[in-house]
Short mmCIF file of C-alpha atoms in Angstrom, two decimals:
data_model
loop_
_atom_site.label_atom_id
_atom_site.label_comp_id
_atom_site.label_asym_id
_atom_site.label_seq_id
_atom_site.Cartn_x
_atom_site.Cartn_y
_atom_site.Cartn_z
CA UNK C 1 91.10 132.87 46.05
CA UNK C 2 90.76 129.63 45.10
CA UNK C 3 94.50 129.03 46.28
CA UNK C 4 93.27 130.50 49.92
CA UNK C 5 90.59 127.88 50.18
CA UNK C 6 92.48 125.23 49.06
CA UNK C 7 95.20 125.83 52.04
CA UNK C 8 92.18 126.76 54.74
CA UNK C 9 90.71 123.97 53.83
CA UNK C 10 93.78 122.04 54.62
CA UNK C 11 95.00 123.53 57.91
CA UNK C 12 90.71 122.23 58.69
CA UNK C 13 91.58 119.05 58.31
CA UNK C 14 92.48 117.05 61.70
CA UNK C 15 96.00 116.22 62.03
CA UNK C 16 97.06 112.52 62.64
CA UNK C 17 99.41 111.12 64.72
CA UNK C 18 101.91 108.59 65.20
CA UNK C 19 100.21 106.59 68.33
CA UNK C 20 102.61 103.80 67.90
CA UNK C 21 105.24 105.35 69.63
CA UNK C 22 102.97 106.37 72.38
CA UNK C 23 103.86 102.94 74.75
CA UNK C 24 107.20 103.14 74.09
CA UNK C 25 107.13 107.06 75.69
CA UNK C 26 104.83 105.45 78.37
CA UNK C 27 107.52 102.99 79.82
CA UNK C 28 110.11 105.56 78.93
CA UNK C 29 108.64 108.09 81.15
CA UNK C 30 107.74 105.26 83.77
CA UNK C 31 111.89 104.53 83.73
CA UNK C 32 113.02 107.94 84.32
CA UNK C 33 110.36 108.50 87.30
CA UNK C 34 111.86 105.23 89.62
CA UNK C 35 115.21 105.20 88.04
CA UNK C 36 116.70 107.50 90.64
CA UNK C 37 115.20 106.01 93.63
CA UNK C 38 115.79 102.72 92.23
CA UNK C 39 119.67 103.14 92.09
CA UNK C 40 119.59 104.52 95.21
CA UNK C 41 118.42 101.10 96.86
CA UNK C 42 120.55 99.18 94.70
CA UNK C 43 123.68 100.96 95.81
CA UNK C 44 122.57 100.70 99.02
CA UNK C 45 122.02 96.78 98.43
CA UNK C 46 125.25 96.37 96.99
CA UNK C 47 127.53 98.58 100.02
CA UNK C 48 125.58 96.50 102.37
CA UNK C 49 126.29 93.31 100.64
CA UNK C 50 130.26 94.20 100.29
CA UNK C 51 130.04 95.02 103.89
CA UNK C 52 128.45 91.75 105.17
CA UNK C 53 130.61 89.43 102.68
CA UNK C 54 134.07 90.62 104.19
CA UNK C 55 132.96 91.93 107.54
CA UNK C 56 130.15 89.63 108.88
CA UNK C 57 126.69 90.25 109.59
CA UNK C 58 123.51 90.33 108.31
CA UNK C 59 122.65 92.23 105.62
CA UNK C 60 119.28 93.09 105.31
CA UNK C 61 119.35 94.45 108.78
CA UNK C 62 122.41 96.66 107.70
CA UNK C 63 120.62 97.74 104.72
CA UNK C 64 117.62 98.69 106.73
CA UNK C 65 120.16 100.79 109.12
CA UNK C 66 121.67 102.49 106.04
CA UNK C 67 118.42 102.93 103.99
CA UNK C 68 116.77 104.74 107.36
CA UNK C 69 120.52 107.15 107.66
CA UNK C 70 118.97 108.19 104.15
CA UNK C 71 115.04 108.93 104.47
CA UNK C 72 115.48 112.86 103.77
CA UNK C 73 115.76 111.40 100.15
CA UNK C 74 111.74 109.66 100.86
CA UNK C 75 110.70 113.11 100.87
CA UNK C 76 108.85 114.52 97.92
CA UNK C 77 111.92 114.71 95.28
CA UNK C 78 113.28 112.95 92.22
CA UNK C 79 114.01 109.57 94.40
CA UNK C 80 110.42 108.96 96.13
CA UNK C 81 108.89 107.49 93.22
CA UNK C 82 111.84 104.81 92.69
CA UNK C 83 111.75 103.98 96.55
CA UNK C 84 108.25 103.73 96.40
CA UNK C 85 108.82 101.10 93.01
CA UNK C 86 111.76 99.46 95.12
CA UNK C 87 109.47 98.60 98.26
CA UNK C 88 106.67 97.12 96.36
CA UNK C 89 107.06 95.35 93.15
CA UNK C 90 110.92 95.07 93.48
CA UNK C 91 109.49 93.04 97.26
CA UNK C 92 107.12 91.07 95.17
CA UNK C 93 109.41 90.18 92.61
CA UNK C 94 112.25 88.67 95.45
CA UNK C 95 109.10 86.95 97.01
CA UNK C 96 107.88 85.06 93.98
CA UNK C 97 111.50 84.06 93.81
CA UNK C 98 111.70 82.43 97.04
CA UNK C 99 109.83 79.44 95.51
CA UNK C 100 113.00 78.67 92.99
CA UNK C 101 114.46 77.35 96.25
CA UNK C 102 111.88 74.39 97.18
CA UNK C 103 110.88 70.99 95.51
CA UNK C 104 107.89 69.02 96.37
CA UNK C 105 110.42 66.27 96.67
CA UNK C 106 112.36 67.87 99.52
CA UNK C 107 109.37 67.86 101.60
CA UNK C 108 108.69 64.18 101.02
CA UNK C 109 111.76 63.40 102.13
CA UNK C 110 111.50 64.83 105.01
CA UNK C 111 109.02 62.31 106.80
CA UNK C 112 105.53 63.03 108.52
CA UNK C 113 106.81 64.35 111.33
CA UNK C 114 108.76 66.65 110.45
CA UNK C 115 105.95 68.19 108.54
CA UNK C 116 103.51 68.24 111.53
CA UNK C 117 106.28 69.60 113.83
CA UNK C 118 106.57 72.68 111.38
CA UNK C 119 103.11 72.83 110.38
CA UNK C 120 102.06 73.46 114.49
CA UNK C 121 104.83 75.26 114.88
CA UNK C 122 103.71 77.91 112.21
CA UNK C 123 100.29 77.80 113.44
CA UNK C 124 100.74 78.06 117.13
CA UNK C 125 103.02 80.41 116.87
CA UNK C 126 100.65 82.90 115.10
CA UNK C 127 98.23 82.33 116.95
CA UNK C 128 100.56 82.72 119.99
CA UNK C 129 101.19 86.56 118.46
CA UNK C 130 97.99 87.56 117.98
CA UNK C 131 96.57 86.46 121.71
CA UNK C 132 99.66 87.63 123.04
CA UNK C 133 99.74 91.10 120.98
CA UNK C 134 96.05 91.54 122.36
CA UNK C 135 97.12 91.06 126.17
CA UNK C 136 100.31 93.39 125.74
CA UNK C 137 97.61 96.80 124.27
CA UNK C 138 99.19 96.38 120.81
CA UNK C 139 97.50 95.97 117.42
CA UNK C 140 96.25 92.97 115.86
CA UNK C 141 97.95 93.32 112.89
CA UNK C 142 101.18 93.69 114.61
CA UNK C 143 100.82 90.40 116.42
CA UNK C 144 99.70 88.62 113.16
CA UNK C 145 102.67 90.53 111.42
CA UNK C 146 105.71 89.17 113.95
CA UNK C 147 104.13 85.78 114.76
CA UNK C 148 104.10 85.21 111.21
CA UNK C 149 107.83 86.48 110.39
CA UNK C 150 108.70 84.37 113.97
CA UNK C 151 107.19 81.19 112.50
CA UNK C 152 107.99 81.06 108.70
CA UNK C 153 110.78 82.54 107.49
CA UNK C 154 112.23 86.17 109.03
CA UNK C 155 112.11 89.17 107.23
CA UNK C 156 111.59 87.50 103.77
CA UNK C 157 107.79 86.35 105.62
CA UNK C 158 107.07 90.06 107.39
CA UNK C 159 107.76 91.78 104.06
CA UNK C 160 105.56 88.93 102.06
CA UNK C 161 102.51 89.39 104.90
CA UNK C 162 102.82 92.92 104.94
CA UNK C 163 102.39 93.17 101.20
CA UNK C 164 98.43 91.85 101.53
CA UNK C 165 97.59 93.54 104.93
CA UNK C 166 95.92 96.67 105.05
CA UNK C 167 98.13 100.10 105.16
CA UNK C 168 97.45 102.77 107.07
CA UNK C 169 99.54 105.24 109.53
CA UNK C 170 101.10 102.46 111.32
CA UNK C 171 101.43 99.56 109.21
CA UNK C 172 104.91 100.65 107.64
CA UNK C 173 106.37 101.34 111.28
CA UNK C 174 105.65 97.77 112.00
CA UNK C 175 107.21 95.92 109.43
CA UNK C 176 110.34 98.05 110.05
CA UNK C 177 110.28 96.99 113.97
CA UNK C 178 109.37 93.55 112.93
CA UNK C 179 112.23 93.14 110.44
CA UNK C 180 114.97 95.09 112.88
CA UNK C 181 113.77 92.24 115.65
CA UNK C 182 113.59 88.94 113.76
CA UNK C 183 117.11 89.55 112.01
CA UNK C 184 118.49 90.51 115.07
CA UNK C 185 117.03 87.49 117.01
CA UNK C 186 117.84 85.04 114.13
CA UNK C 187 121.50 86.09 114.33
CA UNK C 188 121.51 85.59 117.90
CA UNK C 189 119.60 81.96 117.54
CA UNK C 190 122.42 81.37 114.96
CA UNK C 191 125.11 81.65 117.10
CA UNK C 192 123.37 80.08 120.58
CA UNK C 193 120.97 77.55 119.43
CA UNK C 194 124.21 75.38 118.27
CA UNK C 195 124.64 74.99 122.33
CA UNK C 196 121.41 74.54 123.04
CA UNK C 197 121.72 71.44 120.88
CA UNK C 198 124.73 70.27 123.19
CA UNK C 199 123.18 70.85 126.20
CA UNK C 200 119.99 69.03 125.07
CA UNK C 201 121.89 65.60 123.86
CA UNK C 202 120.43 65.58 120.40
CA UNK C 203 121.67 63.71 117.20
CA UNK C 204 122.45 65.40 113.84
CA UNK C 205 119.10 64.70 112.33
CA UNK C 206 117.23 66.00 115.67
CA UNK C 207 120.02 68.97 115.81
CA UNK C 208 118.64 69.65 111.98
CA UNK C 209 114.80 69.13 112.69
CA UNK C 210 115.70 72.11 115.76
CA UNK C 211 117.77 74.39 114.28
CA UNK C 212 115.28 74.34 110.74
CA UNK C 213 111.92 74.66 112.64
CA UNK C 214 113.07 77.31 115.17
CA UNK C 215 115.24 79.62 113.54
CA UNK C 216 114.11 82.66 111.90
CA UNK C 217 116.07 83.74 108.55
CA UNK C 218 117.31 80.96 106.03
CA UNK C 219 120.97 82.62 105.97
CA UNK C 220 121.43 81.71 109.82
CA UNK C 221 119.79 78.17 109.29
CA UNK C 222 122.03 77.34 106.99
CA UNK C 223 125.23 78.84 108.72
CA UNK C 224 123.97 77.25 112.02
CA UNK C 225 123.23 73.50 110.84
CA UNK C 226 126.61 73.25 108.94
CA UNK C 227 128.24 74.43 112.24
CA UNK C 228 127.28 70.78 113.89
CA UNK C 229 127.96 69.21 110.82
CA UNK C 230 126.91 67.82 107.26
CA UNK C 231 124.06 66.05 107.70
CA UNK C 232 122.58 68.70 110.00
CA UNK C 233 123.08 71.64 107.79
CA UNK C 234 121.26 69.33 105.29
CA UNK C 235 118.40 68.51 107.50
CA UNK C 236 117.88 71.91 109.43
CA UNK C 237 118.15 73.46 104.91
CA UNK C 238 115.05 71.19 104.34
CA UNK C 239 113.34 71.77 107.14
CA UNK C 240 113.94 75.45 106.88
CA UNK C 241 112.60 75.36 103.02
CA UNK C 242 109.53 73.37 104.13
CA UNK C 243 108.67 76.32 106.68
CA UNK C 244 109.30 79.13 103.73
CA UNK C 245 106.85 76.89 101.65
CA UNK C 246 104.44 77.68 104.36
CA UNK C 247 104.28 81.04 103.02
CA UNK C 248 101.49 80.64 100.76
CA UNK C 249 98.93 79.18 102.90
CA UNK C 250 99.74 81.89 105.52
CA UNK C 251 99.53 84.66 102.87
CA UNK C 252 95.85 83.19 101.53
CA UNK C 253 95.04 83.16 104.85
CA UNK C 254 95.88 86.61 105.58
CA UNK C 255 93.80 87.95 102.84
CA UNK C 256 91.00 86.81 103.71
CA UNK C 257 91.23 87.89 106.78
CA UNK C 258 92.08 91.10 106.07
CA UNK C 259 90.07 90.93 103.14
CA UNK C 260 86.65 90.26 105.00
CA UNK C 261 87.55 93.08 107.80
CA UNK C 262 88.14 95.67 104.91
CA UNK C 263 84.42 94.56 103.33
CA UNK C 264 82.79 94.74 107.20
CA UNK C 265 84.14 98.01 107.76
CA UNK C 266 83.12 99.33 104.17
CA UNK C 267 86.43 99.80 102.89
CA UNK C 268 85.65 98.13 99.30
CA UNK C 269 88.40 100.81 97.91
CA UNK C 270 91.07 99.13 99.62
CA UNK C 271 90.19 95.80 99.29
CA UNK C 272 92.93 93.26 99.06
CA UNK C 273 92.72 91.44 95.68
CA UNK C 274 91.97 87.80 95.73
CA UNK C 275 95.12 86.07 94.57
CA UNK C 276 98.06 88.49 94.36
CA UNK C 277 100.54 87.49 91.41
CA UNK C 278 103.60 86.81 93.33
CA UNK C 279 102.50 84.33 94.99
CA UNK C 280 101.02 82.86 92.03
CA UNK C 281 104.41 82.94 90.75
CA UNK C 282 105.77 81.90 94.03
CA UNK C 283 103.72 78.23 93.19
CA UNK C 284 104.70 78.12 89.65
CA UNK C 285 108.31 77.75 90.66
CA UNK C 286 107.91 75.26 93.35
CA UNK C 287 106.08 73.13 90.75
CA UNK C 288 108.47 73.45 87.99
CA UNK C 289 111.61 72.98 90.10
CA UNK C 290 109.69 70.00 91.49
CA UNK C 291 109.54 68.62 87.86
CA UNK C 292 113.28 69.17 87.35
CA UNK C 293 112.51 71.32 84.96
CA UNK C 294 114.89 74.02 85.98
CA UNK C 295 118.86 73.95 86.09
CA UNK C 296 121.01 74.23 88.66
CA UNK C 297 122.83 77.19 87.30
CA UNK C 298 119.18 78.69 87.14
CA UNK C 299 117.97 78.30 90.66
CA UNK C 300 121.32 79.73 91.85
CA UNK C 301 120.81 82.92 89.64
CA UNK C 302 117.55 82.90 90.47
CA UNK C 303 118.31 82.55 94.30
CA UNK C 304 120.83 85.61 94.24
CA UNK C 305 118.31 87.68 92.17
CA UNK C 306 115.53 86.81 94.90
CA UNK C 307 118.42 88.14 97.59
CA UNK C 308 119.34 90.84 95.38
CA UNK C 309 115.39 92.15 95.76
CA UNK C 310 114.62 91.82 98.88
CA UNK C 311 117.79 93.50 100.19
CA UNK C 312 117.29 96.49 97.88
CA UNK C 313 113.26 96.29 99.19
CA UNK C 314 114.57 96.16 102.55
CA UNK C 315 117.11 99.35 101.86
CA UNK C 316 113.76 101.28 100.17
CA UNK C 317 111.87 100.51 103.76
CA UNK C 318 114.33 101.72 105.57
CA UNK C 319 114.55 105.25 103.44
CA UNK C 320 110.89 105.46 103.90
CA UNK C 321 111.42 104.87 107.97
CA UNK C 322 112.78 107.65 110.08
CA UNK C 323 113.83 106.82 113.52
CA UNK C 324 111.87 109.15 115.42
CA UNK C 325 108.58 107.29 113.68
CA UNK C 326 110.34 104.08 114.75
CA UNK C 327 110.90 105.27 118.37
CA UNK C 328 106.89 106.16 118.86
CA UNK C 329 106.27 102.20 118.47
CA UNK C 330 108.47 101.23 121.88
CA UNK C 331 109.69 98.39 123.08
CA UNK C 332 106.47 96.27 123.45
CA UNK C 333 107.01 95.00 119.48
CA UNK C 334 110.41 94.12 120.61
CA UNK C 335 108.95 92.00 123.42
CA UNK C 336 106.56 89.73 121.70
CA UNK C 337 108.79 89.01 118.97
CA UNK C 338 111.48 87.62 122.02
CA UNK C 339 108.37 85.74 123.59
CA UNK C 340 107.26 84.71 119.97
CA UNK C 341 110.73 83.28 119.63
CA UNK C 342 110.81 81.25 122.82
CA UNK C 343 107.22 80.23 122.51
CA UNK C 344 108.43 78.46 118.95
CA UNK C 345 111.70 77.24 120.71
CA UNK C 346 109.88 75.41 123.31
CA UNK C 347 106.93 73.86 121.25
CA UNK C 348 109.94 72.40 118.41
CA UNK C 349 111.87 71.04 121.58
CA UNK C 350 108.68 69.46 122.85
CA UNK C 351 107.73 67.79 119.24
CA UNK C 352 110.95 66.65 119.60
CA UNK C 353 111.68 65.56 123.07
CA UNK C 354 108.19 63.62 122.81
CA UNK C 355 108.81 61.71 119.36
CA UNK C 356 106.73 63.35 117.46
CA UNK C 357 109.62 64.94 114.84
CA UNK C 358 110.60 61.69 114.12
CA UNK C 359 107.38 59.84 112.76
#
């Protein structure tokens, strides 16, 4: 008997357990949930990349292409979670990088004018979207959304604005529209701005300040300056970065905006938090590659990895994107963004034209 209560009196006793392991199965359950989805962008990132390198094109627009020939997989499934990682933080994490690319000194260098020309160019030309988005019947949001990717920097700026608006129905459809229209209009500005620099009569450093302050995507910048020549690629590169660093502004801008509609309409839930960490880390690195703190073969790495990102981002929007959602949305999007893109075209050529660039 006494043997009995010795063992009941045993099995009473709470069992403990090993908690320190309990992280570790956290983040090991975390991995296995996106992995699949995860390698799903990535191989579409990387088939899109081969494809671009040896063939031509731009490559987030065909990994947007391929990732929508592929939304069956969006569906619920073993790859929806992984998508779902892949067009979030994978987006925020090639965002923050973006700032690896600029130097406070760059931006000096440039002159005032310059700086003013891109500055009212970024301003104008949102402001342009939204007026203009309101006169066409289309959303707010979507105006905001395309003047924004128009004015600073492509699809790298829609996917950074759309990360700190407010999602609902419609919100996804847009970005999608607005990153299939500024690629495709900054590849076409690629190729035909060059002449419009001829037929205009301006110098390399003018031909630099145009091509930087009007064209959308930093790929086609690049590939469009160095087709006038040296200095221009160099000039129309700067002028370029200075627009990406316009980014933060325009993102702190945009939540409070959205921010202060969300608390009128009582939508606390969904608020937008105050200062989102990528773009915290999007500041850090201008700062520290201002201070030369950061190698060369650092900010290269880091460059590719911030490519690397947003094309597999871009590739998980596009699996989450079918086209018949992308249809219902019309041409109207398609539209503005042209108009957006002529209204910034003009303005540059005026700053220019009138001496104000060159201050």
């Amino acid at each position: 008997m006494a043997n009995n209560d010795n063992s009941s009196s045993l099995l009473d006793k709470p069992t403990v357990t090993d908690t320190s392991s309990a992280p570790l199965r956290k983040l090991e359950a975390c991995v296995r949930a996106v992995m699949p989805g995860l390698l799903i962008c990535i191989i579409i990132a990387l088939a899109t990349t081969f494809i671009a390198d040896h063939y031509g094109g731009p490559t987030l627009l065909y990994a947007l292409l391929f990732g929508m020939s592929l939304h069956f997989l969006s569906e619920d499934g073993p790859c929806r979670a992984g998508i779902e990682f892949a067009s979030k933080t994978v987006l925020r994490i090639g965002v923050a990088l973006l700032g690896v690319r600029i130097t406070l000194e760059q931006v000096a260098s440039l002159g005032v004018g310059p700086v003013i020309t891109v500055i009212l160019g970024v301003v104008a030309t949102i402001m342009f979207g939204a007026l203009l988005a309101r006169l066409m019947g289309l959303d707010r949001e979507m105006g905001l959304l395309t003047g924004g990717s128009v004015a600073i920097c492509g699809a790298s700026a829609a996917l950074a604005l759309s990360a700190v608006m407010p999602r609902n129905a419609t919100s996804e459809r847009h970005t999608i529209m607005t990153v299939v229209g500024v690629t495709t209009l900054s590849t076409i500005a690629m190729i035909t701005y060059p002449l419009i620099v001829r037929v205009l009569g301006l110098d390399d450093a003018e031909a630099g300040i145009f091509l930087g302050g009007t064209i959308h995507d930093v790929a086609q910048v690049v590939g469009a300056g160095y087709i006038i020549s040296e200095h221009t690629g160099d000039v129309s590169t700067f002028v370029k970065l200075l627009r990406v660093a316009t980014l933060v502004p325009a993102v702190m801008v945009f939540m409070l905006l959205f921010r202060n509609a969300r608390q009128a309409n009582g939508d606390e839930g969904g608020k937008v938090p105050m200062f989102p960490t990528f773009l915290i880390a999007f500041v850090v690195l201008v700062l520290i590659n201002s201070l030369g703190w950061v190698p060369s073969v650092v900010v290269d790495g880091f460059t590719d990895m911030s490519r690397w990102c947003l094309v597999a981002a871009i590739a998980a929007l596009g699996v989450k994107t079918s086209f018949q959602k992308l249809a219902v949305v019309g041409w109207k999007p398609v539209i503005l963004m042209v108009l957006e893109t002529v209204f910034l075209l003009v303005l540059v050529t005026l700053c220019i034209k009138f001496g104000l660039a060159s201050i």
